[in-house]
CSV table of C-alpha atoms in Angstrom, one decimal:
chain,number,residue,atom,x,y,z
A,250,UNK,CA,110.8,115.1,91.7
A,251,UNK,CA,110.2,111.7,91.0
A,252,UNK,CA,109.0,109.7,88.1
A,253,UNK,CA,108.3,106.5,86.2
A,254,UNK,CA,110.5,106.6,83.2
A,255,UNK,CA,110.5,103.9,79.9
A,256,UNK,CA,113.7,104.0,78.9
A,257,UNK,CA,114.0,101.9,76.1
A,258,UNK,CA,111.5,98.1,75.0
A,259,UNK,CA,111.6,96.0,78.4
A,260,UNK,CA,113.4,99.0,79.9
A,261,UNK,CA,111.1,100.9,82.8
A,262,UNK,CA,112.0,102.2,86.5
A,263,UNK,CA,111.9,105.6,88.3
A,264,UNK,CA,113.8,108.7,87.6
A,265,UNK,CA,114.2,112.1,89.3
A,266,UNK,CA,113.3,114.7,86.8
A,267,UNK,CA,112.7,118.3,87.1
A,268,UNK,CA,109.6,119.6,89.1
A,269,UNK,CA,107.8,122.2,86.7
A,270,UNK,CA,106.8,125.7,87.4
A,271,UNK,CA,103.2,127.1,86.2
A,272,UNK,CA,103.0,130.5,84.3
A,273,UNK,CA,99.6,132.6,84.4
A,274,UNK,CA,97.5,130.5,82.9
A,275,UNK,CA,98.3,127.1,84.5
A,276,UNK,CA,97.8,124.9,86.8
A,277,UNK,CA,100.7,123.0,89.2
A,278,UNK,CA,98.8,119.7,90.1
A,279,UNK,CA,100.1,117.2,92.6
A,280,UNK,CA,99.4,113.9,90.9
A,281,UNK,CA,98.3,111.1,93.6
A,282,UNK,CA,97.1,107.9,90.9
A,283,UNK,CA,97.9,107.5,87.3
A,284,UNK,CA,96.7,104.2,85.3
A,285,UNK,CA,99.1,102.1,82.8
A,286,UNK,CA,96.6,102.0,79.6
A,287,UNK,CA,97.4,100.0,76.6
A,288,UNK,CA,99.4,102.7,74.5
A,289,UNK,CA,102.0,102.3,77.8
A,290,UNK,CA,101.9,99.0,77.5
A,291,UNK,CA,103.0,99.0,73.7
A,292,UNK,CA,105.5,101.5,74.4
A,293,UNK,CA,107.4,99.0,76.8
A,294,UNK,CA,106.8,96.5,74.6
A,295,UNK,CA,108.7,98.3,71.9
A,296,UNK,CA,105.4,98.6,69.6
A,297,UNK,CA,104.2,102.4,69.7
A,298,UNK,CA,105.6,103.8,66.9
A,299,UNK,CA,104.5,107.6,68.0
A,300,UNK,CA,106.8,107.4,71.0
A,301,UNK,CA,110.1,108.7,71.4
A,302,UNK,CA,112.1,107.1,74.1
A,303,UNK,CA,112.9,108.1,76.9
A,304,UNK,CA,109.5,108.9,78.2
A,305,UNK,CA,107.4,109.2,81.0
A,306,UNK,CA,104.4,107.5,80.3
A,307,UNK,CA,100.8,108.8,81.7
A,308,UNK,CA,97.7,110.3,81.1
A,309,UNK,CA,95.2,108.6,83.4
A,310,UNK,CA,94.8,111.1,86.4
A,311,UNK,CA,93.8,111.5,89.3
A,312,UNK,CA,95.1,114.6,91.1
A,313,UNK,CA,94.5,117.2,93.5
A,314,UNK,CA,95.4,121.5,92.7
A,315,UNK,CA,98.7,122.5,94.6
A,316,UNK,CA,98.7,125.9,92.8
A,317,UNK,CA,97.5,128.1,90.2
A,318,UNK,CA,98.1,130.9,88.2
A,319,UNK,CA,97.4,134.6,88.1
A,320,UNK,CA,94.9,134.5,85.0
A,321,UNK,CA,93.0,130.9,85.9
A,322,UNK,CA,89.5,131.4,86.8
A,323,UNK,CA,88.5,131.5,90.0
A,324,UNK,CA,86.0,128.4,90.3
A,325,UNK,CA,89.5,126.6,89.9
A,326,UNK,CA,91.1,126.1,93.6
A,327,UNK,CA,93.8,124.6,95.7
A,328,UNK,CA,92.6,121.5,97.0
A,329,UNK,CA,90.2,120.5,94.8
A,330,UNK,CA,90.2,116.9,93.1
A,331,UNK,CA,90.6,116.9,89.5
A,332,UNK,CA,91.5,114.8,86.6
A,333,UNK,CA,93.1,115.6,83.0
A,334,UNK,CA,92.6,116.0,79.3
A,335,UNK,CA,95.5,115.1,78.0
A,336,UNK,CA,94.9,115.7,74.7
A,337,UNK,CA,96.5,119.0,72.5
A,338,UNK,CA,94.4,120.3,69.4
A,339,UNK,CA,96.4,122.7,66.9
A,340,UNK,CA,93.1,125.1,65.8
A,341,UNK,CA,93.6,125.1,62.2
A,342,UNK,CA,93.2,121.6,60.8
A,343,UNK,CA,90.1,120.2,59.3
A,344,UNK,CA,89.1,118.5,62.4
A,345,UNK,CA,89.9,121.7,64.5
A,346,UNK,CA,88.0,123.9,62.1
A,347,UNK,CA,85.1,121.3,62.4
A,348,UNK,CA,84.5,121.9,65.9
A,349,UNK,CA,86.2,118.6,66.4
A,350,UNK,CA,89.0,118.9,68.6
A,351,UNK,CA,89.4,115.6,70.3
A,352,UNK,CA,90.3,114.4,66.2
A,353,UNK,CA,93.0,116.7,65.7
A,354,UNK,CA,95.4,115.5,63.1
A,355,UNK,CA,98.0,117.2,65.1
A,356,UNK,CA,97.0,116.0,68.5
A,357,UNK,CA,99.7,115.1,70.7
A,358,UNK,CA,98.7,112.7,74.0
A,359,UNK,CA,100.2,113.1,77.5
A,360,UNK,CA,102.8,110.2,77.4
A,361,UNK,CA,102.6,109.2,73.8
A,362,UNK,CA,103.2,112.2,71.5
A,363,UNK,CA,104.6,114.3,75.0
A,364,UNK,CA,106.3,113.1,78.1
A,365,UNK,CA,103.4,111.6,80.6
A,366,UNK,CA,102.5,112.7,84.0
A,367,UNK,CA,103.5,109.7,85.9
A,368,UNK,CA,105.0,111.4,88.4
A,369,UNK,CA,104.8,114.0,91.9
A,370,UNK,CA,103.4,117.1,90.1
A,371,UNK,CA,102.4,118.2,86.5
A,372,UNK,CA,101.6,121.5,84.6
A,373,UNK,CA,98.8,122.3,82.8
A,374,UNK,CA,97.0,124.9,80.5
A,375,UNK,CA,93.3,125.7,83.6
A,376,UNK,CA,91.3,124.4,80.4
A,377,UNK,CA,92.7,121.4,80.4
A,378,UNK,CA,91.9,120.9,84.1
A,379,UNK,CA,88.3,119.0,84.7
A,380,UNK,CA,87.1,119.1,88.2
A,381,UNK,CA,85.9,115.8,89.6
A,382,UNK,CA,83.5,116.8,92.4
A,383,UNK,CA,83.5,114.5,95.2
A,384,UNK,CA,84.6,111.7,93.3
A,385,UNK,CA,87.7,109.8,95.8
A,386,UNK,CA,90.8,111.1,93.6
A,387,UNK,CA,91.7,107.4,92.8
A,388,UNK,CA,88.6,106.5,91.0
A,389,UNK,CA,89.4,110.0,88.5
A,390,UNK,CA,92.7,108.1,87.2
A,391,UNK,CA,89.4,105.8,85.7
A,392,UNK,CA,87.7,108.5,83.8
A,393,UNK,CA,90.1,109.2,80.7
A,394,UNK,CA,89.8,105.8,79.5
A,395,UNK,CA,85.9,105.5,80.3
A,396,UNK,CA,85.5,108.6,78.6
A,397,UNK,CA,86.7,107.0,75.2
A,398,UNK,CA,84.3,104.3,75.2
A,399,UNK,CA,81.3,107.0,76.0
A,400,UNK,CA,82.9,108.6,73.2
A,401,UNK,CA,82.1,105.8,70.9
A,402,UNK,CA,78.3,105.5,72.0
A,403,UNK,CA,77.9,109.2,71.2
A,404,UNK,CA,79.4,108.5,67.7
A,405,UNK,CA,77.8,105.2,67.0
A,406,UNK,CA,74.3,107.3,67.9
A,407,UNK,CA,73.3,104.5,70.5
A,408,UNK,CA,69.6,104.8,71.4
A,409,UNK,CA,67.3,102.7,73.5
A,410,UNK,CA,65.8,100.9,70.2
A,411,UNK,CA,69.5,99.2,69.9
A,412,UNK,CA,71.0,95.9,70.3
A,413,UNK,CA,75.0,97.3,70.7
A,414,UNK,CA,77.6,94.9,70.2
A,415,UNK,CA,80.8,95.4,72.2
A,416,UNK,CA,83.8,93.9,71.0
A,417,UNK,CA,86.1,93.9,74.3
A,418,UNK,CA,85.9,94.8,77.6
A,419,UNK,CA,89.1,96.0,78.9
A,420,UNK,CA,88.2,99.3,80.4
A,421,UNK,CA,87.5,101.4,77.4
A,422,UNK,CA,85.2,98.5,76.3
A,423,UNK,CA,83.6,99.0,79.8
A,424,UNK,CA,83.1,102.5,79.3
A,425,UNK,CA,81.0,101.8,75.8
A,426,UNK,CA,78.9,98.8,78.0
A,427,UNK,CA,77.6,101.5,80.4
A,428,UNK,CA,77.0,104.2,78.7
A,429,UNK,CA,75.3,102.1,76.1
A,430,UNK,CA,72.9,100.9,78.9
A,431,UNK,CA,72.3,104.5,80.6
A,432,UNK,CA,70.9,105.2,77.4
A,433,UNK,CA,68.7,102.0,77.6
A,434,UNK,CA,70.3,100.1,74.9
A,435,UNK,CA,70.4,96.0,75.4
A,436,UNK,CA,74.2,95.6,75.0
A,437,UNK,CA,75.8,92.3,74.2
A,438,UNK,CA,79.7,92.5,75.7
A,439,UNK,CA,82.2,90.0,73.9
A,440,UNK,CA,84.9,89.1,74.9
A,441,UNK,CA,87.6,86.4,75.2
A,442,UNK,CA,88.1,86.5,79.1
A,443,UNK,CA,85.2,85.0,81.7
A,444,UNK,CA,85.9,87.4,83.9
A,445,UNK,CA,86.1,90.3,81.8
A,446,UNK,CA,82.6,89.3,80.7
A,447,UNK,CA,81.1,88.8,84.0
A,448,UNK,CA,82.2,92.4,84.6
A,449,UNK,CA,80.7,93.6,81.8
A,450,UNK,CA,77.2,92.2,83.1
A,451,UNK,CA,77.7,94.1,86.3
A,452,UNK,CA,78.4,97.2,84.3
A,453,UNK,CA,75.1,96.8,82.2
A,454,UNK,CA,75.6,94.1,79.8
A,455,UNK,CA,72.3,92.1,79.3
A,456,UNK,CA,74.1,89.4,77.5
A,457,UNK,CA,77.7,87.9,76.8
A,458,UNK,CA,79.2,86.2,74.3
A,459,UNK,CA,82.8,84.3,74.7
A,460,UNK,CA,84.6,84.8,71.9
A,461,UNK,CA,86.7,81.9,71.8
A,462,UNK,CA,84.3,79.6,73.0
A,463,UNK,CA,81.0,79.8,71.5
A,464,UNK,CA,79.7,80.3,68.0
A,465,UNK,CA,79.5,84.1,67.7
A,466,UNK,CA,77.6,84.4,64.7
A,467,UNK,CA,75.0,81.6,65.8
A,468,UNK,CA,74.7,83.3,69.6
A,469,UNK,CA,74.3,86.4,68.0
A,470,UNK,CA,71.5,85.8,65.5
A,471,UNK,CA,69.4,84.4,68.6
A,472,UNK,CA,69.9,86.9,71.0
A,473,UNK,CA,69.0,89.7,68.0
A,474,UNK,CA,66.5,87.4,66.6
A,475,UNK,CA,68.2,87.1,63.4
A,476,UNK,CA,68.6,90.7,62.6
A,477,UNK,CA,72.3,91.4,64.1
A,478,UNK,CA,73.6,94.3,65.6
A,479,UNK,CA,72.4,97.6,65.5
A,480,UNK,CA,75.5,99.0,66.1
A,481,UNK,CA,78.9,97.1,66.6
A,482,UNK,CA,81.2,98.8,68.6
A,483,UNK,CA,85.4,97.4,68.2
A,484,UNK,CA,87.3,98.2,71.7
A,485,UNK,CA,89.9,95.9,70.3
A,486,UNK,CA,91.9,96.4,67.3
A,487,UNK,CA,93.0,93.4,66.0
A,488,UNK,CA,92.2,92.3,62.1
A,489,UNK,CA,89.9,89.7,63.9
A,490,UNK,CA,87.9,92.3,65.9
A,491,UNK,CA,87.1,93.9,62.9
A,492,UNK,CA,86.3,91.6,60.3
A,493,UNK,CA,83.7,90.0,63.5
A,494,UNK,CA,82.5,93.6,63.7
A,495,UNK,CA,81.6,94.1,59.8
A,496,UNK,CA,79.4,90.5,60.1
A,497,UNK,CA,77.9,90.4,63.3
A,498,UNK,CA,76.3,94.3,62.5
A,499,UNK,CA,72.9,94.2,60.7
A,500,UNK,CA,71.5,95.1,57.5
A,501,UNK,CA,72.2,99.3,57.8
A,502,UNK,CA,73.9,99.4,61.3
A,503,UNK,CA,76.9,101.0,62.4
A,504,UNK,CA,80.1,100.3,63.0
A,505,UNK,CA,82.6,102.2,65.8
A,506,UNK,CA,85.8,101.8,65.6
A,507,UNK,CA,88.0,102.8,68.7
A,508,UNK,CA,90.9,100.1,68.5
A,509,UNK,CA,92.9,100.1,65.6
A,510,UNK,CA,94.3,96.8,63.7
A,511,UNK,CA,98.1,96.6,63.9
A,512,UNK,CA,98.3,95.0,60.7
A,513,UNK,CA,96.5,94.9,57.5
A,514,UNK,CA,92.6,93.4,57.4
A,515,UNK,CA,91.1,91.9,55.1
A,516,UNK,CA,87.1,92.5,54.4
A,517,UNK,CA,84.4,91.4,52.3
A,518,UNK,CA,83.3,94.9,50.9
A,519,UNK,CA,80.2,93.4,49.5
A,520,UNK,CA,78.9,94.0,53.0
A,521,UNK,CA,79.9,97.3,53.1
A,522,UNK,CA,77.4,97.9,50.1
A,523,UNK,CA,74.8,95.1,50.8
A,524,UNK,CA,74.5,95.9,54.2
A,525,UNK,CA,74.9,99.7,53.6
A,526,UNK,CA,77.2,100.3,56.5
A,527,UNK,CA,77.7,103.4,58.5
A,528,UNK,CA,81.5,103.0,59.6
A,529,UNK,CA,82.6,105.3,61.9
A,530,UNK,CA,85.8,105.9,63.4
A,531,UNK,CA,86.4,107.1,67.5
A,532,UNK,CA,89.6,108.6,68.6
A,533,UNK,CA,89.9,110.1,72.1
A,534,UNK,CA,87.5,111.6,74.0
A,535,UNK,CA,85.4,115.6,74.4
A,536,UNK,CA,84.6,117.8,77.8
A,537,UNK,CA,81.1,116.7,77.2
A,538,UNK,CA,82.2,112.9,77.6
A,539,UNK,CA,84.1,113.6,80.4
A,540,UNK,CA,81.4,115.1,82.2
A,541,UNK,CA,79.0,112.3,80.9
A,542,UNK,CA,81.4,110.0,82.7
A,543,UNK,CA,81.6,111.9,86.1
A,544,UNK,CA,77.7,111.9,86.2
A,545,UNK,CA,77.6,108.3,85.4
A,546,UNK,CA,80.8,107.5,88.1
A,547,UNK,CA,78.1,110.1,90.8
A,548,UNK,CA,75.2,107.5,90.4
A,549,UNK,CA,76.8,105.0,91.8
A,550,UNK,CA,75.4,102.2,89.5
A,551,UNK,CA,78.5,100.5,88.4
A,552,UNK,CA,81.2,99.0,90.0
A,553,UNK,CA,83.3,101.1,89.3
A,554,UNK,CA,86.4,100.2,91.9
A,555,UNK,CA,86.7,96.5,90.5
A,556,UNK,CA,88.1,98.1,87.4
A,557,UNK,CA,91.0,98.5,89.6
A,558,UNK,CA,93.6,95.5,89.1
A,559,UNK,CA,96.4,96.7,91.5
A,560,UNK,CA,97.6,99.6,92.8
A,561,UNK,CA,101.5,100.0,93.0
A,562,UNK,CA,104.1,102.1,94.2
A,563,UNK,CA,106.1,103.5,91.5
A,564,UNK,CA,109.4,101.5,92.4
A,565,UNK,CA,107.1,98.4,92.0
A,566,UNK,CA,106.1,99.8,88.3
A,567,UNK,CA,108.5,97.7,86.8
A,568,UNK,CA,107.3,94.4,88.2
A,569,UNK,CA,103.3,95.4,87.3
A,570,UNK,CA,104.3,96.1,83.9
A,571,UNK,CA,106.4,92.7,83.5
A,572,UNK,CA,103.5,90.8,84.9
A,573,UNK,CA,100.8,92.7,82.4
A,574,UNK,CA,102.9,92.2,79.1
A,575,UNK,CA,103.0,88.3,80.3
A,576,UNK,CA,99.6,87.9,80.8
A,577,UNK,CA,97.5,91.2,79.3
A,578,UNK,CA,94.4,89.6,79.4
A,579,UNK,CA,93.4,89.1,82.9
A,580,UNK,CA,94.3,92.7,83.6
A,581,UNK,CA,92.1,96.0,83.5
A,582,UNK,CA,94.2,99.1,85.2
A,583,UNK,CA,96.9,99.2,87.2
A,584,UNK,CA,97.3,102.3,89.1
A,585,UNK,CA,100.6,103.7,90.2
A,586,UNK,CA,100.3,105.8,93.5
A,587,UNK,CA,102.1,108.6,94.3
């Protein structure tokens, strides 16, 4: 079958690989869109270090059942439109044991840790099948990522008393704007790009702050009245990001941390203490966020199909990528079809 393969850094383009075959207690989907997210994007940049190349990237789907197996319950069926988790969880470790599977130090990510599902068909375990409803099949390649930023709000404990700060709005960013406003929060999007932000206001933002041009800590104080953030949420990951997160947040706020810095950052700690911070990490995504994200995609609130940047054929893959690594910022996801 075929398949979008990354090779080696700079090196993508489609392969014919092996289609696979489901045992008991699987699923055979046929894939029809998977989204490039920003772990790809590193990848064929040369800069994921948890990646073994060759791989076949993916883990944004949106798919349909072909088949399943003998022992997979019966609300499960051939036809239906479904997307992923494409996360593993071992059982035993301290996050496992927690109850907190979407943390577990073992996990290993379709297309990061694993080879992808960017290609015709894909196996999984039924559990890790979530069935999208009447949601069009290409809007599900949207809800993995979406699902990581509702993640965050559900860690940061966002309620409709807070003023939530989002530090970028690429499409996990996105996801944190709207479920921070379905839960009546006044969110404040930030971001470097115009358009990006102008997004964000149609996905719930009340206000918007460019990043590079305006005085961040001065628009900040005025929109919160002086009291900063409730809660800062980073969708970034970049020692900038970060250090923006720790002032802008108020006296006893909370910080979320999705994006991670690729090098080291330095802080004042004295806010840590002074302000007596709550900083919280937020890594990957639960069922419950998943479902939290198919209700919200079902109300038809957002816009959700501008989120789409292009959709491409997989041949064309290697172009799309080329293009986002030269200009990342005016991109959200690009969608390979097959």
């Amino acid at each position: 079958m075929k398949a979008v393969r990354i090779s080696a850094p700079m090196e993508i383009g489609v392969a014919e690989i092996e289609k696979p075959v489901i045992k008991a207690d699987e699923v055979l989907v046929k894939i029809k869109y998977v989204g490039f997210c920003g772990s790809d994007l590193n990848t064929y940049l040369g800069r994921n270090p948890m990646v073994n190349l060759p791989v076949v990237p993916g883990h944004e789907v949106g798919a349909i059942i072909e088949e399943v197996g003998s022992e997979v319950p019966a609300n499960l069926t051939k036809g239906m439109v479904v997307t992923l988790n494409p996360y593993t969880n071992c059982g035993s470790c301290a996050s496992c044991r927690n109850g907190r599977y979407n943390a577990c130090e073992h996990n290993e990510t379709l297309g990061v840790q694993r080879q992808g599902v960017m290609c015709e068909y894909a196996v999984l375990p039924w559990i890790k099948i979530i069935p999208a409803g009447d949601i069009p099949v290409r809007t599900c390649a949207l809800i993995e990522p979406m699902s990581v930023g509702f993640h965050a709000v559900a860690r940061a404990g966002v309620t409709d008393n807070s003023y939530v700060m989002v530090i970028g709005c690429g499409m996990v960013g996105l996801g944190a704007v709207m479920r921070s406003s379905l839960r009546g929060a006044t969110v404040i999007a930030a971001d470097i790009d115009d358009e990006k932000l102008a997004l964000a206001r149609e996905a719930g933002a009340t206000y918007t702050v460019n990043t590079m041009t305006e005085d961040v800590h001065k628009r900040m104080q005025e929109i919160t009245s002086g009291l900063g953030a409730d809660v800062v949420i980073e969708a970034v990951g970049s020692p900038a990001t970060y250090v923006m997160a720790v002032n802008e947040v108020g006296f006893t706020g909370c910080v979320t941390c999705i994006g991670y810095a690729k090098s080291e950052v330095s802080f004042q700690t004295k806010l840590f203490v002074q302000k007596e911070l709550d900083i919280r990490g937020s890594r990957n995504a639960t069922p419950a966020d998943f479902r939290a994200v198919i209700n919200c995609v079902n109300t038809g609130r957002y816009p959700i199909e501008k989120f789409i940047s292009k959709v491409v054929e997989p041949e064309e893959a290697a172009e799309a990528m080329k293009e986002w690594s030269e200009n990342p910022g005016k991109v959200f996801r690009i969608l390979v079809k097959f």
